[in-house]
Amino acid sequence: MSSPEPVHGEASSSEPPATFKSLGLIDPLLDALEKLKYKAPTDIQTAALPPALEGRDIIGVASTGSGKTAAFALPILQKLWENPTGLFACVLAPTRELAFQISQQFEALGSAMGVRCAVIIGGVDEVAQKIALAQKPHIIVATPGRLNDHLENTKGFSLRTVKFLVFDEADRLLDMDFGPVIDRILKVIPQERTTYLFSATMTNKVSKLQRASLSNPVKVQVAGKYQTVSTLLQYYLLMPLKNKDVYFVHLINSLAQNSMIIFTRTVNDAARLSVILRILGFSALPLHGQLSQSQRLGALTKFKSGGRNILVATDVASRGLDIPSVDVVINFDIPSHSKDYIHRVGRTARAGRAGKSITLVTQYDVELLQRIEAVIGKKMDLWAVDKEELALLQARVEEASRAAVAEMKDQNAKGGRKRGREGRGGRDDMDRDDDVVEAGMPSKKKKSRR
């Protein structure tokens, strides 16, 4: 197999700026783009659309917030318009929330052609999904585990008519050990197809997947391996570990009018901090893998609509989700890996907007901070604090922390009694989404499927 042909996403200064029309899109898609207020193609769209519309396989490497979904959705929808036959495309995504978001974008872009999508994910009733599959959707957007379940167990369902296969956030898909499931899916999908692989980074695992699934691809790369945008102001807040909660609340106080996502390392901290903030009068919502799917989608919807302005999340929210109005990202826990930092802070300063990120750094985190600064190629600025206000907050925050711990213990006790009554007929552990990874604990089962 030949090496991918490289295509870089920056146009020559002598060329006029690309438009969606000049890239070769048809009128129904141009009308949809105008309604959605997509004024001009992004770099990844400018570079990917011409070879994609020619029918080439694509490897897209671009940073978060670069418009990757439209870069693969638009050529698929254009080909569907030309040849509207059966189940046309299958998109694999690493998280349930991202799967819903991709489906919504397909339906919005394909509104003029009546595109039907089915979202196939864990945490949702399988019978309802079987009904959706029987209604012959044009596009399936799925997490790999649940899609494989339907391939094995749903009578009459197959991928034999699929013309397009998309791996979105491929590096995350493979980081989460979906490799064996993806291998099984590749065995039952037609060899004669077009394949798009989009990833923020090209790891060894992604390169292996590329060799196994793509044919003579064009490589489109519009960003360096690790990069933050120039409109993002990046700060760190230095504190003793024992006073971390107080510094955190002081920070939230000073940013109270902003829309914020707070990232934690564990499910427990996401839940605990959201309770502390609620007790102190802030409109905060948790988002993590131990919530039910309806709770997770409800939290995202309220946050996106402005009904709540603080989302306390684990890394389930760090990749792919497009929430345009986020003013500030706060890292309550500094990420161990630089690429996780970049994905987290990529939730703000999107599409040319300004934004801030603030990372809480204790005496034990200084080396991690320096490592991240080395990777992003810039020094973060120190975020100033008011020592007098910190002292005044101390007692209130300690009291709220104790109340939050007591409330969570009570909720856990009630949850335990409920699970005991339900026995093994309760929630399907195989559909838990990130609980084990986020909490840093070994799974009781060999693998977790979405």
CSV table of C-alpha atoms in Angstrom, one decimal:
chain,number,residue,atom,x,y,z
A,1,MET,CA,0.0,0.0,0.0
A,2,SER,CA,1.3,3.5,-0.9
A,3,SER,CA,2.0,6.1,1.7
A,4,PRO,CA,-0.8,8.8,2.1
A,5,GLU,CA,-0.4,11.8,-0.1
A,6,PRO,CA,0.1,14.8,2.2
A,7,VAL,CA,-2.2,17.8,1.9
A,8,HIS,CA,-1.8,20.8,4.2
A,9,GLY,CA,-4.6,23.1,5.1
A,10,GLU,CA,-3.2,26.5,4.4
A,11,ALA,CA,-3.9,28.1,1.1
A,12,SER,CA,-1.3,30.0,-0.9
A,13,SER,CA,-1.5,33.8,-0.3
A,14,SER,CA,-2.0,34.3,-4.0
A,15,GLU,CA,-5.2,32.2,-4.1
A,16,PRO,CA,-8.6,33.7,-3.3
A,17,PRO,CA,-10.1,32.3,-0.1
A,18,ALA,CA,-12.1,29.1,-0.6
A,19,THR,CA,-15.9,29.2,-0.3
A,20,PHE,CA,-18.2,26.2,0.2
A,21,LYS,CA,-19.4,26.7,-3.4
A,22,SER,CA,-15.9,26.8,-4.8
A,23,LEU,CA,-15.1,23.5,-3.1
A,24,GLY,CA,-17.8,21.8,-5.2
A,25,LEU,CA,-20.8,21.4,-2.8
A,26,ILE,CA,-24.3,21.1,-4.2
A,27,ASP,CA,-27.1,23.7,-3.6
A,28,PRO,CA,-29.0,21.7,-0.9
A,29,LEU,CA,-25.9,21.6,1.2
A,30,LEU,CA,-25.0,25.3,0.5
A,31,ASP,CA,-28.6,26.2,1.6
A,32,ALA,CA,-28.2,24.2,4.8
A,33,LEU,CA,-24.8,25.8,5.5
A,34,GLU,CA,-26.2,29.3,5.0
A,35,LYS,CA,-29.1,28.5,7.5
A,36,LEU,CA,-26.6,27.2,10.0
A,37,LYS,CA,-24.5,30.5,9.5
A,38,TYR,CA,-21.4,28.6,8.3
A,39,LYS,CA,-19.8,31.6,6.6
A,40,ALA,CA,-16.6,30.1,5.3
A,41,PRO,CA,-14.9,26.7,5.3
A,42,THR,CA,-12.3,26.0,8.0
A,43,ASP,CA,-8.8,24.8,7.2
A,44,ILE,CA,-9.7,21.2,7.6
A,45,GLN,CA,-12.8,21.5,5.5
A,46,THR,CA,-10.9,23.4,2.7
A,47,ALA,CA,-8.2,20.7,2.6
A,48,ALA,CA,-10.4,17.6,3.0
A,49,LEU,CA,-13.5,18.4,0.9
A,50,PRO,CA,-11.9,18.4,-2.7
A,51,PRO,CA,-10.2,14.9,-2.4
A,52,ALA,CA,-13.3,13.6,-0.4
A,53,LEU,CA,-15.6,14.7,-3.2
A,54,GLU,CA,-13.4,12.9,-5.7
A,55,GLY,CA,-14.0,9.7,-3.7
A,56,ARG,CA,-10.6,9.4,-2.0
A,57,ASP,CA,-10.1,7.9,1.5
A,58,ILE,CA,-9.1,10.6,3.9
A,59,ILE,CA,-6.9,10.8,7.0
A,60,GLY,CA,-7.6,14.0,8.8
A,61,VAL,CA,-5.4,15.3,11.6
A,62,ALA,CA,-6.6,18.5,13.2
A,63,SER,CA,-7.0,20.0,16.6
A,64,THR,CA,-10.2,20.1,18.5
A,65,GLY,CA,-12.8,22.7,17.4
A,66,SER,CA,-11.5,22.7,13.8
A,67,GLY,CA,-14.7,21.7,12.0
A,68,LYS,CA,-13.9,18.0,11.5
A,69,THR,CA,-17.5,16.8,11.7
A,70,ALA,CA,-18.6,18.9,8.7
A,71,ALA,CA,-15.4,17.9,6.9
A,72,PHE,CA,-16.6,14.3,6.7
A,73,ALA,CA,-20.4,14.8,6.9
A,74,LEU,CA,-20.6,17.1,3.8
A,75,PRO,CA,-19.0,14.7,1.3
A,76,ILE,CA,-21.1,11.8,2.6
A,77,LEU,CA,-24.3,13.8,2.3
A,78,GLN,CA,-23.4,14.9,-1.2
A,79,LYS,CA,-22.8,11.3,-2.3
A,80,LEU,CA,-26.0,10.3,-0.6
A,81,TRP,CA,-27.9,12.9,-2.7
A,82,GLU,CA,-26.4,11.4,-5.8
A,83,ASN,CA,-27.2,7.8,-4.9
A,84,PRO,CA,-29.8,7.5,-2.1
A,85,THR,CA,-29.7,3.8,-1.4
A,86,GLY,CA,-30.3,2.1,2.0
A,87,LEU,CA,-28.0,2.3,5.0
A,88,PHE,CA,-25.3,4.6,3.5
A,89,ALA,CA,-22.7,5.4,6.2
A,90,CYS,CA,-21.5,4.3,9.6
A,91,VAL,CA,-19.7,6.7,11.9
A,92,LEU,CA,-17.9,5.3,15.0
A,93,ALA,CA,-17.3,7.7,17.9
A,94,PRO,CA,-15.7,7.1,21.3
A,95,THR,CA,-18.4,8.7,23.6
A,96,ARG,CA,-22.2,8.7,23.7
A,97,GLU,CA,-22.4,12.5,23.8
A,98,LEU,CA,-20.2,12.9,20.8
A,99,ALA,CA,-22.3,10.3,18.9
A,100,PHE,CA,-25.5,12.4,19.6
A,101,GLN,CA,-23.7,15.6,18.5
A,102,ILE,CA,-22.5,14.0,15.2
A,103,SER,CA,-26.0,12.8,14.5
A,104,GLN,CA,-27.5,16.2,15.1
A,105,GLN,CA,-25.0,17.8,12.7
A,106,PHE,CA,-25.7,15.3,10.0
A,107,GLU,CA,-29.5,15.9,10.3
A,108,ALA,CA,-28.9,19.7,10.3
A,109,LEU,CA,-26.7,19.7,7.2
A,110,GLY,CA,-28.9,17.1,5.5
A,111,SER,CA,-32.2,18.8,6.4
A,112,ALA,CA,-33.0,19.6,2.7
A,113,MET,CA,-32.7,16.0,1.7
A,114,GLY,CA,-34.6,14.5,4.7
A,115,VAL,CA,-31.6,12.6,6.1
A,116,ARG,CA,-32.5,10.0,8.8
A,117,CYS,CA,-29.9,9.1,11.5
A,118,ALA,CA,-29.9,6.4,14.1
A,119,VAL,CA,-27.7,6.8,17.2
A,120,ILE,CA,-26.6,3.4,18.5
A,121,ILE,CA,-25.0,3.7,22.0
A,122,GLY,CA,-24.8,2.0,25.4
A,123,GLY,CA,-27.0,3.2,28.2
A,124,VAL,CA,-30.1,3.3,26.0
A,125,ASP,CA,-32.9,0.7,25.5
A,126,GLU,CA,-31.8,-1.8,22.9
A,127,VAL,CA,-35.4,-2.5,21.8
A,128,ALA,CA,-35.9,1.2,20.8
A,129,GLN,CA,-32.6,1.0,18.9
A,130,LYS,CA,-33.8,-2.2,17.0
A,131,ILE,CA,-36.9,-0.3,16.0
A,132,ALA,CA,-34.7,2.7,14.8
A,133,LEU,CA,-32.6,0.3,12.8
A,134,ALA,CA,-35.6,-1.4,11.2
A,135,GLN,CA,-36.8,2.1,10.0
A,136,LYS,CA,-33.9,2.1,7.5
A,137,PRO,CA,-31.8,5.1,8.5
A,138,HIS,CA,-29.3,6.6,6.0
A,139,ILE,CA,-26.6,7.2,8.7
A,140,ILE,CA,-25.7,5.2,11.8
A,141,VAL,CA,-23.6,7.0,14.4
A,142,ALA,CA,-22.5,4.5,17.0
A,143,THR,CA,-20.1,3.6,19.8
A,144,PRO,CA,-18.3,0.4,18.9
A,145,GLY,CA,-19.5,-1.9,21.7
A,146,ARG,CA,-23.2,-1.4,21.2
A,147,LEU,CA,-22.9,-1.5,17.4
A,148,ASN,CA,-21.2,-4.9,17.7
A,149,ASP,CA,-24.0,-6.1,20.0
A,150,HIS,CA,-26.6,-5.3,17.3
A,151,LEU,CA,-24.5,-6.9,14.6
A,152,GLU,CA,-24.4,-10.1,16.6
A,153,ASN,CA,-27.9,-10.1,18.1
A,154,THR,CA,-30.3,-8.0,16.0
A,155,LYS,CA,-32.0,-10.1,13.4
A,156,GLY,CA,-31.9,-8.7,9.9
A,157,PHE,CA,-29.4,-5.9,10.7
A,158,SER,CA,-26.1,-5.7,8.8
A,159,LEU,CA,-23.7,-3.2,7.3
A,160,ARG,CA,-23.6,-4.8,3.9
A,161,THR,CA,-24.9,-1.8,2.0
A,162,VAL,CA,-22.6,0.8,3.8
A,163,LYS,CA,-20.6,2.9,1.3
A,164,PHE,CA,-18.8,5.1,3.9
A,165,LEU,CA,-17.1,4.2,7.2
A,166,VAL,CA,-15.9,7.0,9.5
A,167,PHE,CA,-13.6,6.8,12.6
A,168,ASP,CA,-14.0,10.0,14.5
A,169,GLU,CA,-11.6,10.8,17.3
A,170,ALA,CA,-9.7,7.7,16.3
A,171,ASP,CA,-6.9,8.2,18.9
A,172,ARG,CA,-9.5,8.2,21.7
A,173,LEU,CA,-11.3,5.2,20.2
A,174,LEU,CA,-8.1,3.2,20.4
A,175,ASP,CA,-6.9,4.6,23.7
A,176,MET,CA,-10.1,3.1,25.2
A,177,ASP,CA,-9.2,-0.4,23.9
A,178,PHE,CA,-12.0,-0.6,21.3
A,179,GLY,CA,-9.4,-2.1,18.9
A,180,PRO,CA,-10.7,-5.8,19.1
A,181,VAL,CA,-14.3,-4.6,18.6
A,182,ILE,CA,-13.4,-2.4,15.7
A,183,ASP,CA,-11.6,-5.4,14.1
A,184,ARG,CA,-14.8,-7.4,14.3
A,185,ILE,CA,-16.8,-4.6,12.7
A,186,LEU,CA,-14.2,-4.3,9.9
A,187,LYS,CA,-14.7,-8.0,9.1
A,188,VAL,CA,-18.4,-7.6,8.4
A,189,ILE,CA,-18.4,-4.2,6.5
A,190,PRO,CA,-17.9,-4.1,2.7
A,191,GLN,CA,-14.3,-3.9,1.4
A,192,GLU,CA,-15.6,-1.7,-1.4
A,193,ARG,CA,-16.2,1.5,0.6
A,194,THR,CA,-14.8,4.9,1.3
A,195,THR,CA,-13.1,5.4,4.7
A,196,TYR,CA,-12.4,8.6,6.6
A,197,LEU,CA,-10.2,8.5,9.7
A,198,PHE,CA,-10.1,11.7,11.8
A,199,SER,CA,-7.8,12.1,14.8
A,200,ALA,CA,-6.3,14.8,16.9
A,201,THR,CA,-3.0,12.9,17.0
A,202,MET,CA,-1.4,10.2,14.9
A,203,THR,CA,-0.3,7.5,17.4
A,204,ASN,CA,1.1,4.1,16.6
A,205,LYS,CA,-2.3,2.5,17.1
A,206,VAL,CA,-4.0,5.0,14.7
A,207,SER,CA,-1.3,4.3,12.1
A,208,LYS,CA,-2.0,0.6,12.4
A,209,LEU,CA,-5.8,1.2,12.0
A,210,GLN,CA,-5.0,3.3,9.0
A,211,ARG,CA,-3.0,0.5,7.3
A,212,ALA,CA,-5.8,-2.0,8.1
A,213,SER,CA,-8.8,0.0,6.9
A,214,LEU,CA,-7.8,2.7,4.3
A,215,SER,CA,-6.9,2.4,0.7
A,216,ASN,CA,-4.5,4.9,-0.9
A,217,PRO,CA,-5.6,7.7,1.4
A,218,VAL,CA,-5.0,11.5,1.2
A,219,LYS,CA,-3.5,12.8,4.5
A,220,VAL,CA,-4.9,16.2,5.5
A,221,GLN,CA,-3.1,17.9,8.4
A,222,VAL,CA,-3.9,21.4,9.5
A,223,ALA,CA,-2.3,21.6,12.9
A,224,GLY,CA,0.8,20.5,14.7
A,225,LYS,CA,0.7,17.4,17.0
A,226,TYR,CA,0.1,19.5,20.1
A,227,GLN,CA,-1.2,23.0,19.8
A,228,THR,CA,-3.4,25.5,21.6
A,229,VAL,CA,-5.0,28.4,19.8
A,230,SER,CA,-3.7,31.9,20.0
A,231,THR,CA,-7.0,33.4,21.3
A,232,LEU,CA,-6.7,31.3,24.5
A,233,LEU,CA,-5.3,33.0,27.6
A,234,GLN,CA,-3.6,30.3,29.8
A,235,TYR,CA,-3.1,30.7,33.6
A,236,TYR,CA,-2.1,28.6,36.5
A,237,LEU,CA,-3.1,29.1,40.2
A,238,LEU,CA,-0.6,27.9,42.8
A,239,MET,CA,-1.8,26.7,46.2
A,240,PRO,CA,-1.1,24.3,49.0
A,241,LEU,CA,-2.9,21.0,48.5
A,242,LYS,CA,-4.7,21.3,51.9
A,243,ASN,CA,-6.4,24.6,50.8
A,244,LYS,CA,-7.3,23.5,47.3
A,245,ASP,CA,-11.1,23.6,47.8
A,246,VAL,CA,-10.9,27.2,49.2
A,247,TYR,CA,-8.8,28.4,46.3
A,248,PHE,CA,-11.1,26.7,43.9
A,249,VAL,CA,-14.3,28.4,45.3
A,250,HIS,CA,-12.5,31.8,45.4
A,251,LEU,CA,-11.7,31.3,41.7
A,252,ILE,CA,-15.3,30.4,40.9
A,253,ASN,CA,-16.5,33.5,42.9
A,254,SER,CA,-14.2,35.8,40.8
A,255,LEU,CA,-15.5,34.3,37.5
A,256,ALA,CA,-19.2,33.9,38.5
A,257,GLN,CA,-20.6,35.7,35.5
A,258,ASN,CA,-18.8,33.4,33.0
A,259,SER,CA,-19.8,30.1,31.4
A,260,MET,CA,-17.3,27.5,32.8
A,261,ILE,CA,-16.4,23.8,32.4
A,262,ILE,CA,-14.4,22.4,35.4
A,263,PHE,CA,-12.4,19.3,34.7
A,264,THR,CA,-11.7,16.7,37.5
A,265,ARG,CA,-9.7,13.5,37.4
A,266,THR,CA,-12.3,11.4,39.2
A,267,VAL,CA,-16.0,10.8,39.2
A,268,ASN,CA,-16.0,11.4,43.0
A,269,ASP,CA,-14.5,14.9,42.7
A,270,ALA,CA,-16.9,15.8,39.8
A,271,ALA,CA,-19.9,14.9,42.0
A,272,ARG,CA,-18.4,16.4,45.2
A,273,LEU,CA,-17.5,19.8,43.7
A,274,SER,CA,-20.9,20.1,42.0
A,275,VAL,CA,-22.6,19.6,45.4
A,276,ILE,CA,-20.2,22.1,47.1
A,277,LEU,CA,-20.9,24.7,44.5
A,278,ARG,CA,-24.7,24.1,44.7
A,279,ILE,CA,-24.6,24.5,48.5
A,280,LEU,CA,-22.7,27.8,48.1
A,281,GLY,CA,-25.4,29.1,45.6
A,282,PHE,CA,-23.8,28.4,42.2
A,283,SER,CA,-25.7,26.8,39.4
A,284,ALA,CA,-23.5,23.8,38.8
A,285,LEU,CA,-24.2,20.5,37.1
A,286,PRO,CA,-22.1,17.3,37.1
A,287,LEU,CA,-21.2,15.3,34.0
A,288,HIS,CA,-19.5,11.9,34.4
A,289,GLY,CA,-19.8,8.3,33.5
A,290,GLN,CA,-21.7,7.1,36.5
A,291,LEU,CA,-24.8,9.2,35.6
A,292,SER,CA,-27.5,7.7,33.5
A,293,GLN,CA,-27.6,8.6,29.8
A,294,SER,CA,-30.7,10.8,30.3
A,295,GLN,CA,-28.9,12.6,33.2
A,296,ARG,CA,-25.8,13.2,31.1
A,297,LEU,CA,-27.8,14.5,28.1
A,298,GLY,CA,-29.9,16.6,30.4
A,299,ALA,CA,-26.8,18.2,32.0
A,300,LEU,CA,-25.3,19.0,28.5
A,301,THR,CA,-28.6,20.4,27.2
A,302,LYS,CA,-29.0,22.7,30.3
A,303,PHE,CA,-25.5,23.9,30.0
A,304,LYS,CA,-25.6,24.5,26.3
A,305,SER,CA,-28.9,26.4,26.6
A,306,GLY,CA,-27.5,28.6,29.4
A,307,GLY,CA,-29.9,27.2,32.0
A,308,ARG,CA,-26.7,26.5,34.1
A,309,ASN,CA,-23.4,28.2,33.7
A,310,ILE,CA,-21.1,25.7,35.4
A,311,LEU,CA,-20.4,22.1,34.3
A,312,VAL,CA,-18.2,20.0,36.5
A,313,ALA,CA,-17.0,17.1,34.3
A,314,THR,CA,-14.5,14.3,34.0
A,315,ASP,CA,-12.7,13.8,30.7
A,316,VAL,CA,-15.9,12.4,29.2
A,317,ALA,CA,-16.5,16.1,28.2
A,318,SER,CA,-13.0,16.8,27.0
A,319,ARG,CA,-13.1,15.5,23.4
A,320,GLY,CA,-15.2,16.5,20.4
A,321,LEU,CA,-18.1,18.2,22.2
A,322,ASP,CA,-19.0,21.5,20.5
A,323,ILE,CA,-20.3,24.0,23.2
A,324,PRO,CA,-19.7,27.4,21.6
A,325,SER,CA,-20.4,29.6,24.6
A,326,VAL,CA,-17.7,28.4,27.1
A,327,ASP,CA,-15.8,31.3,28.5
A,328,VAL,CA,-13.5,29.6,30.9
A,329,VAL,CA,-12.0,26.1,31.4
A,330,ILE,CA,-10.7,25.2,34.9
A,331,ASN,CA,-8.5,22.2,35.5
A,332,PHE,CA,-9.3,21.3,39.1
A,333,ASP,CA,-6.8,18.5,38.7
A,334,ILE,CA,-3.8,19.1,36.4
A,335,PRO,CA,-3.8,16.4,33.6
A,336,SER,CA,-1.1,13.8,33.7
A,337,HIS,CA,-0.8,13.9,29.9
A,338,SER,CA,-0.2,17.0,27.9
A,339,LYS,CA,-2.6,16.0,25.1
A,340,ASP,CA,-5.4,15.7,27.7
A,341,TYR,CA,-4.6,19.3,28.8
A,342,ILE,CA,-4.9,20.5,25.1
A,343,HIS,CA,-8.2,18.7,24.6
A,344,ARG,CA,-9.7,20.1,27.8
A,345,VAL,CA,-8.7,23.7,27.2
A,346,GLY,CA,-9.9,23.3,23.6
A,347,ARG,CA,-13.5,23.5,25.0
A,348,THR,CA,-13.1,27.3,25.1
A,349,ALA,CA,-11.6,29.8,22.6
A,350,ARG,CA,-13.3,28.0,19.7
A,351,ALA,CA,-13.8,29.2,16.2
A,352,GLY,CA,-11.8,32.4,16.7
A,353,ARG,CA,-13.4,33.4,20.0
A,354,ALA,CA,-11.3,34.4,23.0
A,355,GLY,CA,-11.3,32.2,26.1
A,356,LYS,CA,-9.4,31.5,29.4
A,357,SER,CA,-8.0,28.4,31.0
A,358,ILE,CA,-6.9,28.2,34.6
A,359,THR,CA,-5.1,25.2,36.0
A,360,LEU,CA,-4.9,24.5,39.8
A,361,VAL,CA,-1.4,23.6,40.7
A,362,THR,CA,-0.4,22.3,44.2
A,363,GLN,CA,3.2,21.8,45.5
A,364,TYR,CA,3.1,18.3,44.0
A,365,ASP,CA,2.1,19.4,40.5
A,366,VAL,CA,4.8,21.8,39.5
A,367,GLU,CA,6.7,19.3,37.3
A,368,LEU,CA,3.5,18.4,35.4
A,369,LEU,CA,2.9,22.1,34.8
A,370,GLN,CA,6.4,22.6,33.4
A,371,ARG,CA,6.0,19.5,31.2
A,372,ILE,CA,2.8,20.9,29.7
A,373,GLU,CA,4.4,24.4,29.2
A,374,ALA,CA,7.3,22.7,27.3
A,375,VAL,CA,4.8,20.8,25.0
A,376,ILE,CA,2.6,23.9,24.2
A,377,GLY,CA,5.7,26.1,23.8
A,378,LYS,CA,4.6,28.9,26.1
A,379,LYS,CA,4.7,29.8,29.8
A,380,MET,CA,1.3,30.2,31.6
A,381,ASP,CA,0.7,33.4,33.6
A,382,LEU,CA,0.1,33.3,37.3
A,383,TRP,CA,-3.6,34.0,38.3
A,384,ALA,CA,-3.7,36.5,41.2
A,385,VAL,CA,-5.7,35.8,44.3
A,386,ASP,CA,-7.0,38.0,47.1
A,387,LYS,CA,-5.6,36.6,50.3
A,388,GLU,CA,-8.1,38.4,52.5
A,389,GLU,CA,-11.0,37.0,50.6
A,390,LEU,CA,-9.5,33.5,50.8
A,391,ALA,CA,-9.4,33.8,54.6
A,392,LEU,CA,-13.0,35.0,54.7
A,393,LEU,CA,-14.1,32.0,52.6
A,394,GLN,CA,-12.3,29.3,54.6
A,395,ALA,CA,-15.0,28.5,57.1
A,396,ARG,CA,-17.9,28.5,54.6
A,397,VAL,CA,-16.0,26.3,52.2
A,398,GLU,CA,-15.0,23.8,54.9
A,399,GLU,CA,-18.6,23.6,56.1
A,400,ALA,CA,-19.9,23.1,52.5
A,401,SER,CA,-17.3,20.4,52.0
A,402,ARG,CA,-18.5,18.5,55.1
A,403,ALA,CA,-22.1,18.9,54.0
A,404,ALA,CA,-21.3,17.6,50.5
A,405,VAL,CA,-19.6,14.5,51.8
A,406,ALA,CA,-22.5,13.7,54.0
A,407,GLU,CA,-25.0,14.2,51.2
A,408,MET,CA,-23.0,12.0,48.9
A,409,LYS,CA,-22.8,9.2,51.5
A,410,ASP,CA,-26.6,9.4,51.9
A,411,GLN,CA,-27.1,9.2,48.2
A,412,ASN,CA,-24.8,6.2,47.9
A,413,ALA,CA,-26.6,4.4,50.7
A,414,LYS,CA,-30.0,5.0,49.0
A,415,GLY,CA,-28.5,3.9,45.7
A,416,GLY,CA,-27.1,0.7,47.2
A,417,ARG,CA,-30.5,-0.2,48.7
A,418,LYS,CA,-32.2,0.4,45.4
A,419,ARG,CA,-29.7,-1.7,43.5
A,420,GLY,CA,-30.2,-4.5,46.1
A,421,ARG,CA,-33.9,-4.5,45.4
A,422,GLU,CA,-33.4,-4.5,41.7
A,423,GLY,CA,-30.9,-7.4,41.8
A,424,ARG,CA,-29.3,-8.3,38.5
A,425,GLY,CA,-32.2,-6.8,36.6
A,426,GLY,CA,-30.8,-3.3,37.1
A,427,ARG,CA,-28.4,-1.2,35.1
A,428,ASP,CA,-26.1,-2.9,32.6
A,429,ASP,CA,-22.6,-2.5,33.8
A,430,MET,CA,-21.2,-3.3,30.4
A,431,ASP,CA,-22.7,0.0,29.2
A,432,ARG,CA,-20.9,2.1,31.8
A,433,ASP,CA,-19.1,4.9,30.1
A,434,ASP,CA,-15.7,6.0,31.5
A,435,ASP,CA,-16.5,5.2,35.1
A,436,VAL,CA,-13.5,2.9,35.6
A,437,VAL,CA,-11.1,5.0,33.6
A,438,GLU,CA,-12.1,8.3,35.2
A,439,ALA,CA,-12.0,7.0,38.7
A,440,GLY,CA,-8.6,5.4,38.1
A,441,MET,CA,-9.9,2.0,39.4
A,442,PRO,CA,-9.6,-1.4,37.8
A,443,SER,CA,-12.8,-2.7,36.2
A,444,LYS,CA,-14.6,-5.7,37.8
A,445,LYS,CA,-15.3,-6.8,34.2
A,446,LYS,CA,-12.7,-7.5,31.6
A,447,LYS,CA,-13.9,-4.7,29.3
A,448,SER,CA,-16.4,-1.8,29.2
A,449,ARG,CA,-18.4,-1.3,26.1
A,450,ARG,CA,-20.3,1.8,25.1
